[in-house]
XYZ file of C-alpha atoms in Angstrom:
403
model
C -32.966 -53.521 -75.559
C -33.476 -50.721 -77.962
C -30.839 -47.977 -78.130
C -31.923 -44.686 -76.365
C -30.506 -41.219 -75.437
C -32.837 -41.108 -72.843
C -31.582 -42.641 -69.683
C -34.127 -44.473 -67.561
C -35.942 -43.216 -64.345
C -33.692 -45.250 -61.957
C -30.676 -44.519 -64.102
C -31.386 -40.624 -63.448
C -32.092 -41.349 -59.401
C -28.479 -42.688 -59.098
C -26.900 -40.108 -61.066
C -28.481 -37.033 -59.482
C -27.766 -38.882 -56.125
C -24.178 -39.016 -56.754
C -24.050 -35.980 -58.358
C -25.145 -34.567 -55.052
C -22.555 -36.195 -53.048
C -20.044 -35.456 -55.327
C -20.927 -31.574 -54.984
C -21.503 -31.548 -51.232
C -18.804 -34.415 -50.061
C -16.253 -34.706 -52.471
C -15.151 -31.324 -54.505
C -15.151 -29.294 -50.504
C -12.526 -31.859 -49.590
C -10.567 -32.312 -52.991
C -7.163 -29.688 -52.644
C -6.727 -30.961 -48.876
C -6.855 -34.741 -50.155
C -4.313 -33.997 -53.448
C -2.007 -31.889 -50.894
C -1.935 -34.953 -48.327
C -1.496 -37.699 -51.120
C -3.158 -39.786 -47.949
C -6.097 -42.396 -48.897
C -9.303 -40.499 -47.910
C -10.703 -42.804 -45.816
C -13.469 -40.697 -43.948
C -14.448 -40.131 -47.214
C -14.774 -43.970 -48.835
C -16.546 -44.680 -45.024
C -19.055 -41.798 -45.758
C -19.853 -43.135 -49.281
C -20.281 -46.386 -47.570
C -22.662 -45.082 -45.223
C -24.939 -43.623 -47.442
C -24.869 -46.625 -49.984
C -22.461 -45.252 -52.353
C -20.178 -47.775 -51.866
C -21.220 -51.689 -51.402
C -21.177 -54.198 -53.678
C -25.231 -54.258 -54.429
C -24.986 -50.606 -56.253
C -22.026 -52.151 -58.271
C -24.069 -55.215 -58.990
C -27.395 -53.365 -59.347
C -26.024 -50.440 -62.105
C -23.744 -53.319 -63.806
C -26.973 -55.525 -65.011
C -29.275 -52.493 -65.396
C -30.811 -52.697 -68.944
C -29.678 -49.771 -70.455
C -25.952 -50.089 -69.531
C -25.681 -46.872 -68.810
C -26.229 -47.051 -65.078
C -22.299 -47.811 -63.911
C -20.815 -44.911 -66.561
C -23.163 -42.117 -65.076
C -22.309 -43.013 -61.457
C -18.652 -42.977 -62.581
C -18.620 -39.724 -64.558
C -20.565 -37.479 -61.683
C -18.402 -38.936 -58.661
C -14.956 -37.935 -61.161
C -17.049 -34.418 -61.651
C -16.473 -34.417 -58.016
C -12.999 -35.367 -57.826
C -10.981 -37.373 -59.486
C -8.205 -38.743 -57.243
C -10.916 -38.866 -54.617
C -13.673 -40.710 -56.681
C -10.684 -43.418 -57.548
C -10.513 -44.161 -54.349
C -13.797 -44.888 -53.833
C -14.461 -46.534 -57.075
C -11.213 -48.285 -57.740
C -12.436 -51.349 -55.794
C -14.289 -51.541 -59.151
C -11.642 -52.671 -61.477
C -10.744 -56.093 -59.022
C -14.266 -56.268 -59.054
C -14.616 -56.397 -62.835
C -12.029 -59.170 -63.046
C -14.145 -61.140 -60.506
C -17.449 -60.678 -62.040
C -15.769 -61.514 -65.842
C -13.950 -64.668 -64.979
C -15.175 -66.241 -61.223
C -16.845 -68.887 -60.767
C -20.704 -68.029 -59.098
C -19.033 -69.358 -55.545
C -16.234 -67.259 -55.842
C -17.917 -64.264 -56.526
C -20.415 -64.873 -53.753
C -17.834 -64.868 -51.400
C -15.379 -62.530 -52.432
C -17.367 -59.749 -53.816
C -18.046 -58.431 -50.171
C -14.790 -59.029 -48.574
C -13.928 -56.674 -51.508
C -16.030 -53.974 -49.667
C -16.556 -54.351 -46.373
C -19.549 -52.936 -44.520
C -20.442 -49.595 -44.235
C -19.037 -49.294 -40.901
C -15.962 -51.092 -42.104
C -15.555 -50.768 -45.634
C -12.719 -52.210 -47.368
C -10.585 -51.908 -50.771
C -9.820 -53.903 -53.149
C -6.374 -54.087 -56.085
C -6.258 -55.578 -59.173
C -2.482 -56.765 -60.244
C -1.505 -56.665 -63.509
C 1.281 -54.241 -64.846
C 4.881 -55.411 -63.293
C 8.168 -52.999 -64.006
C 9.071 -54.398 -67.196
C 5.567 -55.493 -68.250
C 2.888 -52.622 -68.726
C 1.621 -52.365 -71.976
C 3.138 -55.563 -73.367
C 0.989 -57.890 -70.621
C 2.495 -61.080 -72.439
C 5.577 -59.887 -70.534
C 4.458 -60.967 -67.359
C 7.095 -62.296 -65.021
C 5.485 -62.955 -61.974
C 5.055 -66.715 -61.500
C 2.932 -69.135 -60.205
C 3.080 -73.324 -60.127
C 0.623 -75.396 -58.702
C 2.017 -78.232 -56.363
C -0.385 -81.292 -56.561
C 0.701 -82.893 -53.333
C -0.699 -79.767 -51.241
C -3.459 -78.421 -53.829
C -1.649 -75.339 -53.953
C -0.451 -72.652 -56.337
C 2.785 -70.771 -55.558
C 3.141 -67.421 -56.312
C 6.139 -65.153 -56.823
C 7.290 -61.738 -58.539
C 6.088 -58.093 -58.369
C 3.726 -56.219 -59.285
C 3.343 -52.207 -60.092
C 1.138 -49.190 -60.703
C -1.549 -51.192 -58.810
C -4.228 -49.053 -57.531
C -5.198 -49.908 -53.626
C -2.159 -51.983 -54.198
C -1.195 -53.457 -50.528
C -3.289 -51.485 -48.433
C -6.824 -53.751 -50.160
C -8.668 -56.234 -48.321
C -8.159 -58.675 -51.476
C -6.154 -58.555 -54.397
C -6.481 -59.919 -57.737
C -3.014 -60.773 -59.244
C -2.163 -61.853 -62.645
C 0.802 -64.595 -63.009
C 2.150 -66.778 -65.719
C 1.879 -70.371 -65.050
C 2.661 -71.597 -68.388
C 5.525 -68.581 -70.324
C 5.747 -70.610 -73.279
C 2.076 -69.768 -74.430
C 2.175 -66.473 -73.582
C -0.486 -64.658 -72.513
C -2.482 -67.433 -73.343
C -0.725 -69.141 -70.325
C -1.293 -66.818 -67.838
C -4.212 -67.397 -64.948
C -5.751 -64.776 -62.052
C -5.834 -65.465 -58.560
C -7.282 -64.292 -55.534
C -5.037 -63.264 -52.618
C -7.012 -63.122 -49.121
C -5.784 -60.572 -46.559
C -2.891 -61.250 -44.196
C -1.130 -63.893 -46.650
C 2.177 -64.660 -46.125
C 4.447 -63.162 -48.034
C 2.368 -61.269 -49.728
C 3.625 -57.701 -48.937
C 3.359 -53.676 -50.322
C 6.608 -52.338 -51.967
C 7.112 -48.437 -52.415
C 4.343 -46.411 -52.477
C 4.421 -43.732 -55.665
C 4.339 -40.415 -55.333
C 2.412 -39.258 -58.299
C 1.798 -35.700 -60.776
C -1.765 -36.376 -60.402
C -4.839 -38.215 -58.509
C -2.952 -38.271 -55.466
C -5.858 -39.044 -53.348
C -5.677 -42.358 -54.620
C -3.110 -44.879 -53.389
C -0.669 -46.519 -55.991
C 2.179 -49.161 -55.053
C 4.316 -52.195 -56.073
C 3.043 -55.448 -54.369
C 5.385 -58.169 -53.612
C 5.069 -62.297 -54.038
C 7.644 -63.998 -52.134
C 6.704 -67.735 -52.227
C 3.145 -66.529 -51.989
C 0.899 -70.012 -51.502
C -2.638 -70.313 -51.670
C -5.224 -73.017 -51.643
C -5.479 -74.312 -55.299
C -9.448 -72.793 -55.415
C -8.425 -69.242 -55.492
C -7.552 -69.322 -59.244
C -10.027 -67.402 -60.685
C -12.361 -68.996 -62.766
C -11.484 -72.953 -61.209
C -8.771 -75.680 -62.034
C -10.930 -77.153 -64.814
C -11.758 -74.037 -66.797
C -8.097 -73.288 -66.804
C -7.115 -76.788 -67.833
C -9.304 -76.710 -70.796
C -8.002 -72.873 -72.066
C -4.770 -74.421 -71.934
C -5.469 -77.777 -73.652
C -6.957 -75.114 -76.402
C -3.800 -73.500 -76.362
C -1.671 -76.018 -77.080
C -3.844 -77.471 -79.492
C -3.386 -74.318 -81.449
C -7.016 -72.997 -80.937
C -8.595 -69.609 -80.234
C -9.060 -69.113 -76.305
C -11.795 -67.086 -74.717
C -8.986 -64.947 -73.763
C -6.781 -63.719 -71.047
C -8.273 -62.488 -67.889
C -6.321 -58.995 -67.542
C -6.768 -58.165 -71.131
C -10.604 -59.109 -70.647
C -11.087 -56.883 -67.796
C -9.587 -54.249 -69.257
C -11.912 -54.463 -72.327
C -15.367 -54.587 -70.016
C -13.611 -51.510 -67.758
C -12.577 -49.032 -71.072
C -16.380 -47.260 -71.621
C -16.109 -46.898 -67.639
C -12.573 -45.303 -68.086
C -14.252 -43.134 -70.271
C -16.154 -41.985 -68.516
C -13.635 -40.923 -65.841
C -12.107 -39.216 -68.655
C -15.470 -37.436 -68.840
C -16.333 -36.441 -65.324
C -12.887 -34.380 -65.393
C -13.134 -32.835 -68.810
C -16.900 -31.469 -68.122
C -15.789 -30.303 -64.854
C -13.032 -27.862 -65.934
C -15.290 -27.054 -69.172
C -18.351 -25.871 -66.505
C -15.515 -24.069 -64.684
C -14.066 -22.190 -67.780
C -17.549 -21.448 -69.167
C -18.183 -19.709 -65.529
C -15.002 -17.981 -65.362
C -15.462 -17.334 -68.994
C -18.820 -15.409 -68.509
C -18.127 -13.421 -65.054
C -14.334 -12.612 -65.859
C -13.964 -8.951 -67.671
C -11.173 -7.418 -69.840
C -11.276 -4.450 -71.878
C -14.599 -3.541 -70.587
C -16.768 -7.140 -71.538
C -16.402 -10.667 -70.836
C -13.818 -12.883 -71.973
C -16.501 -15.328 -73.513
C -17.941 -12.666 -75.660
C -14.259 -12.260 -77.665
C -14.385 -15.098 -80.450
C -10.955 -16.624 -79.410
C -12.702 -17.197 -75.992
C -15.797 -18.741 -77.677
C -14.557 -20.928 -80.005
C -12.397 -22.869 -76.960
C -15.439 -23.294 -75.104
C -17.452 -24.214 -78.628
C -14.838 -26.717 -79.041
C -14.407 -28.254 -75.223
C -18.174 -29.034 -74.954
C -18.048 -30.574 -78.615
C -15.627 -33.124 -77.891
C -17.396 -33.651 -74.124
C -20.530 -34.470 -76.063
C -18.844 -37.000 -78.530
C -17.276 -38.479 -76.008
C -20.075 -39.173 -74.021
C -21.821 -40.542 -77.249
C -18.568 -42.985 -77.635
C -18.740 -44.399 -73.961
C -22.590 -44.519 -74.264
C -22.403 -46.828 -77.467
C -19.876 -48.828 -75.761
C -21.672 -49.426 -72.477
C -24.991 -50.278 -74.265
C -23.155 -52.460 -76.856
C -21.459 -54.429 -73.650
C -24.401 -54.959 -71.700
C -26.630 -56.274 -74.798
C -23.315 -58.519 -75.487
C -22.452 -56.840 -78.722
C -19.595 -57.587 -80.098
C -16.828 -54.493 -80.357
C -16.273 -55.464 -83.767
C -14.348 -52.092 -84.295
C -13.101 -52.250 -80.929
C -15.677 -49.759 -79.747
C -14.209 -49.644 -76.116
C -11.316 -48.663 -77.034
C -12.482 -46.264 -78.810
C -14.150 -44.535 -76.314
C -11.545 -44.421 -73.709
C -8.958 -43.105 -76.566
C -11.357 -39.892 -77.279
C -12.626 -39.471 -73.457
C -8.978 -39.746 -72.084
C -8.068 -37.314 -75.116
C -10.418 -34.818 -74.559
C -9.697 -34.669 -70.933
C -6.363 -33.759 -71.341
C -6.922 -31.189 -74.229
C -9.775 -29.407 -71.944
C -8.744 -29.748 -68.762
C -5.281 -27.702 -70.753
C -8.043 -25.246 -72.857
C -9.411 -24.294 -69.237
C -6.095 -23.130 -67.889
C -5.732 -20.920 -70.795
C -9.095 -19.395 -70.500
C -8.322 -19.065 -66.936
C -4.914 -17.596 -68.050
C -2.066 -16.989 -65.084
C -4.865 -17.930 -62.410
C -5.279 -21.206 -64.426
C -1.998 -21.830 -63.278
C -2.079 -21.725 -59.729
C -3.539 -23.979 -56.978
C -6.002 -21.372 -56.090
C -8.334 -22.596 -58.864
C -9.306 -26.395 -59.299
C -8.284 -26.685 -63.283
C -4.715 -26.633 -62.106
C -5.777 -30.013 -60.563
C -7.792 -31.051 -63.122
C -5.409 -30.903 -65.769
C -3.164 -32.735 -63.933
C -5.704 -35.656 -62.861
C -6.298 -35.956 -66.582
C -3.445 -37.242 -67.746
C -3.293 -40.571 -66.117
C -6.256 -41.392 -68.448
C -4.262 -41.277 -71.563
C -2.030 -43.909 -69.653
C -3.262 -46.693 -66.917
C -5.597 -49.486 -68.451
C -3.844 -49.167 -71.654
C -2.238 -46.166 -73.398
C -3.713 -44.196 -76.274
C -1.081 -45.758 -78.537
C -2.375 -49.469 -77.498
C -6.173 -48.000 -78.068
C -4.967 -47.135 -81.424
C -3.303 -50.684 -81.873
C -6.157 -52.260 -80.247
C -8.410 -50.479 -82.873
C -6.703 -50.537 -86.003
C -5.962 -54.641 -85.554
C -9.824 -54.180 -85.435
C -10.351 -52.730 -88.516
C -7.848 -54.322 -90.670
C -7.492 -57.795 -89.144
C -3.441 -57.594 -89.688
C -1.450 -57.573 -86.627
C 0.464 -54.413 -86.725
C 3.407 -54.213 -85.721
């Protein structure tokens, strides 16, 4: 499919639909939610009733032609609210893992456990960062061998940082079956609900999006049916015969989804950094000193010049990306990352630009950047740092392995 700037029909349906709920759902209930640091719950079951949650808009906007369909819904429902909208869209991430390395039967069945129904939606957690493995993933500690006799992998360690982690329906959870290779020997798995030993650890209290739930999950002697490997025995049998043979693998699974989930990270990034830009520009506009409005005095302008400059590029970044991705075009340059560095960047560097428009009332609770800035940071941190984007880039562009 050509490359266009002009989204489709159904592409704008979706977004002004979820634009709509966003403004009338989630931004009324957003400084209650952040105070409580509670899961929103009536919130993900009203986004379930009205479609905005369930597994056919996921699958729907992820194969729509453009590949532009999944970043718009994502960057109006974090316009909304950011540690709301991760609740509701978190699910996503698990999902992504399922979709890049199940097998057809798995993600038949486990796509809608992941959800629910609309009267009874459900979460799910991807599992990947552990207390002394975050950004270095070939530090993975959790472990899990497969006993023959019983057809069954057993699973233990802990996991952290995991969004929905313990309270989800399903979780996805990243082990190392085979240390020596690294993170070439490391496999996913799929852990039902109620599975013994499978538990939630402490719950974090968090600077920002603290509508969304974050927790350690524990694996004590965790054992599941040997079929819940994602991606099947075989396929893992044959990356690891690759392995030790010294060959190129298609690569690991929580590196992988991270890679197809970075334009949608982006756009996140966005959602927040356009809100507190339309905010600023408002305040910017209506708020007087010395007789005119802030906005009209140049050192007022230029912020504003400069917030919706970066918004735009950004957008252009995460557009690339998702277009590239869905056309399966290679991110030779490591175009993903690329966009979720600059998105996540500008967030943070807007979301601070509108507090100093905003000046001392910037600073309080009263107004929404205070939030915003706040929710933005996380962006520069969870699904890889901006130091690992630059890694992950510059590897790309020089084809050394810096150190």
């Amino acid at each position: 499919m050509t490359f266009s700037l002009e989204l489709p029909e159904e592409v704008v349906t979706v977004r002004d639909w979820v634009h709509q709920f966003a403004a009338e759902v989630v931004r009324p209930a957003a400084a209650e939610w952040d105070e409580r640091e509670e899961t929103p719950w009536p919130l993900i079951q009203e986004a379930a009733k009205v479609g905005l949650y369930t597994p056919e808009l996921f699958a729907e906007m992820s194969v729509e032609p453009s590949g532009l369909g999944m970043i718009t819904v994502f960057e109006e429902l974090f316009w909304g609210d950011a540690g709301i909208a991760l609740s509701i869209l978190g699910t996503g991430l698990a999902a992504a893992a399922l979709a890049a390395n199940g097998t057809p039967k798995q993600l038949g069945h486990w796509l809608p456990e992941m959800f629910g129904t609309p009267g009874d939606p459900h979460l799910a957690a991807f599992c990947s960062s552990e207390p002394g493995a975050g950004s270095d993933v070939g530090a993975v500690r959790t472990r899990a061998r497969y006993e023959q006799a019983t057809d069954e992998w057993v699973l233990d360690g802990t996991k952290t940082w995991a969004t929905n982690g313990g309270i989800a329906n399903v979780h996805i959870v990243v082990a190392s079956v085979h240390p020596e290779l690294g993170t070439r020997g490391q496999a996913t798995f799929i852990i039902p609900p109620n599975t013994p030993g499978f538990s939630q650890g402490q719950k974090f209290k968090k600077h920002g999006i603290r509508a969304s739930h974050t927790a350690e999950v524990v694996l004590e002697n965790v054992r599941l049916p040997g079929n819940l490997i994602l991606g099947g025995m075989e396929k893992f049998e044959q990356r690891i015969a690759r392995a030790r043979e010294g060959q190129r693998t298609s690569g690991q699974a929580a590196m992988a989804t991270f890679e197809r989930t970075r334009p949608a990270v982006g756009a996140m990034a966005l959602g927040v950094a356009r809100a507190a830009y339309e905010y600023a520009l408002e305040y910017a506009c209506q708020r007087e000193q010395f007789g005119r409005p802030i906005g009209d005095f140049q050192g007022t302008g230029f912020k504003l010049a400069d917030m919706k400059s970066r918004i735009d590029a950004s957008r252009l970044l995460i557009w690339r990306a998702g277009w590239m991705m869905r056309n399966n075009k290679p991110f030779a340059s490591a175009e993903g990352s690329m966009a979720k560095l600059f998105a996540s960047e500008t967030a943070v560097y807007v979301t601070d630009e509108a507090i100093q428009i905003l000046g001392g009332n910037g600073y309080t609770r009263d107004y929404p950047v205070e939030r915003m800035h706040r929710d933005a940071k996380i962006f520069t941190i969870f699904e890889g740092t901006s130091e690992i984007q630059r890694l992950v880039i510059a590897r790309a562009l020089t084809g050394l392995p810096l150190r």
